[in-house]
Amino acid sequence: EAQVTQNPRYLITVTGKKLTVTCSQNMNHEYMSWYRQDPGLGLRQIYYSMNVEVTDKGDVPEGYKVSRKEKRNFPLILESPSPNQTSLYFCASSAYSSGANVLTFGAGSRLTVL
Amino acid sequence: QKEVEQDPGPLSVPEGAIVSLNCTYSNSAFQYFMWYRQYSRKGPELLMYTYSSGNKEDGRFTAQVDKSSKYISLFIRDSQPSDSATYLCAMRAETSGSRLTFGEGTQLTVNP
């Protein structure tokens, strides 16, 4: 089954404790991205990657890091999480041929930073 | 001011009703317009995708784009309880690469 898999789905952590949210897709998509979803603000792009070793900032990159060492994986790293990073996070992927229009999203990772 | 405005609702309709969901936008460079549907505790899934102005129909769903008014709509005919979800509009400019701008989403409930 074609899918984007995120882990963990739920996480409660404390301020300053580094964490990584993994994302993996099995569709051989070139394009991958991370979004956060907050009430009243909708989905906002954090980082995106057009292909292996090619990443760029989205609209809200502060406090986040990403890497794209393999085509299928695109982990999101919070080096020193803060409470304002409490949010619902989505990873998404797309074939380059469709641009970013036809995104396949993961099921989401709900993060709480205390 | 947000680039894309969408009434968050909630919107509640009886089964069988025609539903109209709308977004307005300010960036005249937007050329690609999408509607995503998001069920509770799930990721968004693409519902409709249109390029530039015009209408597109897919079963009970019709997407309309009016670029002159900077206004897009999604119509759902004969709405079903299974249509209960949050509907997100999204748009992209030709030159914005992969950056999609999403609306806040409208929460829809279709009552049996």
JSON list of C-alpha atoms in Angstrom, two decimals, chain A residues 9-10 31 35 37 40-43 45 48 50 57-59 88 90 99-103 105-107, chain B residues 2 32 34 36 38 41-46 49 86 88 92 96-105:
[
{"chain": "A", "resi": 9, "resn": "ARG", "atom": "CA", "xyz": [2.11, 9.29, 16.46]},
{"chain": "A", "resi": 10, "resn": "TYR", "atom": "CA", "xyz": [1.93, 10.80, 19.94]},
{"chain": "A", "resi": 31, "resn": "TYR", "atom": "CA", "xyz": [9.47, 15.72, -3.01]},
{"chain": "A", "resi": 35, "resn": "TYR", "atom": "CA", "xyz": [3.86, 20.86, 8.00]},
{"chain": "A", "resi": 37, "resn": "GLN", "atom": "CA", "xyz": [-1.20, 22.32, 11.96]},
{"chain": "A", "resi": 40, "resn": "GLY", "atom": "CA", "xyz": [-6.72, 29.18, 13.69]},
{"chain": "A", "resi": 41, "resn": "LEU", "atom": "CA", "xyz": [-3.55, 28.98, 11.61]},
{"chain": "A", "resi": 42, "resn": "GLY", "atom": "CA", "xyz": [-4.10, 25.93, 9.44]},
{"chain": "A", "resi": 43, "resn": "LEU", "atom": "CA", "xyz": [-1.26, 24.02, 7.84]},
{"chain": "A", "resi": 45, "resn": "GLN", "atom": "CA", "xyz": [5.13, 24.43, 5.88]},
{"chain": "A", "resi": 48, "resn": "TYR", "atom": "CA", "xyz": [10.73, 20.77, 2.28]},
{"chain": "A", "resi": 50, "resn": "MET", "atom": "CA", "xyz": [13.07, 18.41, -3.61]},
{"chain": "A", "resi": 57, "resn": "LYS", "atom": "CA", "xyz": [13.07, 26.35, 4.54]},
{"chain": "A", "resi": 58, "resn": "GLY", "atom": "CA", "xyz": [9.34, 26.73, 4.44]},
{"chain": "A", "resi": 59, "resn": "ASP", "atom": "CA", "xyz": [7.28, 29.36, 6.21]},
{"chain": "A", "resi": 88, "resn": "LEU", "atom": "CA", "xyz": [0.18, 18.44, 15.17]},
{"chain": "A", "resi": 90, "resn": "PHE", "atom": "CA", "xyz": [2.36, 16.14, 9.17]},
{"chain": "A", "resi": 99, "resn": "GLY", "atom": "CA", "xyz": [4.64, 19.50, -8.36]},
{"chain": "A", "resi": 100, "resn": "ALA", "atom": "CA", "xyz": [3.49, 19.88, -4.80]},
{"chain": "A", "resi": 101, "resn": "ASN", "atom": "CA", "xyz": [-0.16, 19.73, -5.76]},
{"chain": "A", "resi": 102, "resn": "VAL", "atom": "CA", "xyz": [-0.85, 16.05, -5.25]},
{"chain": "A", "resi": 103, "resn": "LEU", "atom": "CA", "xyz": [0.47, 15.55, -1.75]},
{"chain": "A", "resi": 105, "resn": "PHE", "atom": "CA", "xyz": [0.12, 12.98, 3.85]},
{"chain": "A", "resi": 106, "resn": "GLY", "atom": "CA", "xyz": [1.06, 10.84, 6.79]},
{"chain": "A", "resi": 107, "resn": "ALA", "atom": "CA", "xyz": [-1.40, 10.28, 9.63]},
{"chain": "B", "resi": 2, "resn": "LYS", "atom": "CA", "xyz": [-3.72, 35.96, 5.61]},
{"chain": "B", "resi": 32, "resn": "TYR", "atom": "CA", "xyz": [-3.05, 25.87, -8.92]},
{"chain": "B", "resi": 34, "resn": "MET", "atom": "CA", "xyz": [-6.68, 22.24, -4.54]},
{"chain": "B", "resi": 36, "resn": "TYR", "atom": "CA", "xyz": [-8.06, 18.49, 0.60]},
{"chain": "B", "resi": 38, "resn": "GLN", "atom": "CA", "xyz": [-9.22, 15.70, 6.45]},
{"chain": "B", "resi": 41, "resn": "ARG", "atom": "CA", "xyz": [-7.21, 12.03, 13.51]},
{"chain": "B", "resi": 42, "resn": "LYS", "atom": "CA", "xyz": [-6.09, 11.53, 9.91]},
{"chain": "B", "resi": 43, "resn": "GLY", "atom": "CA", "xyz": [-3.87, 13.35, 7.45]},
{"chain": "B", "resi": 44, "resn": "PRO", "atom": "CA", "xyz": [-5.39, 15.45, 4.66]},
{"chain": "B", "resi": 45, "resn": "GLU", "atom": "CA", "xyz": [-6.14, 13.69, 1.37]},
{"chain": "B", "resi": 46, "resn": "LEU", "atom": "CA", "xyz": [-6.45, 15.33, -2.03]},
{"chain": "B", "resi": 49, "resn": "TYR", "atom": "CA", "xyz": [-7.21, 19.81, -8.18]},
{"chain": "B", "resi": 86, "resn": "THR", "atom": "CA", "xyz": [-12.60, 19.30, 7.62]},
{"chain": "B", "resi": 88, "resn": "LEU", "atom": "CA", "xyz": [-8.91, 22.58, 3.38]},
{"chain": "B", "resi": 92, "resn": "ARG", "atom": "CA", "xyz": [0.20, 27.54, -5.33]},
{"chain": "B", "resi": 96, "resn": "SER", "atom": "CA", "xyz": [6.51, 29.31, -5.87]},
{"chain": "B", "resi": 97, "resn": "GLY", "atom": "CA", "xyz": [8.09, 25.95, -6.50]},
{"chain": "B", "resi": 98, "resn": "SER", "atom": "CA", "xyz": [6.66, 23.46, -4.08]},
{"chain": "B", "resi": 99, "resn": "ARG", "atom": "CA", "xyz": [5.18, 25.88, -1.56]},
{"chain": "B", "resi": 100, "resn": "LEU", "atom": "CA", "xyz": [1.48, 25.38, -0.99]},
{"chain": "B", "resi": 101, "resn": "THR", "atom": "CA", "xyz": [-0.54, 27.93, 0.96]},
{"chain": "B", "resi": 102, "resn": "PHE", "atom": "CA", "xyz": [-3.42, 26.39, 2.89]},
{"chain": "B", "resi": 103, "resn": "GLY", "atom": "CA", "xyz": [-6.63, 27.86, 4.22]},
{"chain": "B", "resi": 104, "resn": "GLU", "atom": "CA", "xyz": [-7.52, 27.25, 7.83]},
{"chain": "B", "resi": 105, "resn": "GLY", "atom": "CA", "xyz": [-10.07, 24.59, 6.92]}
]
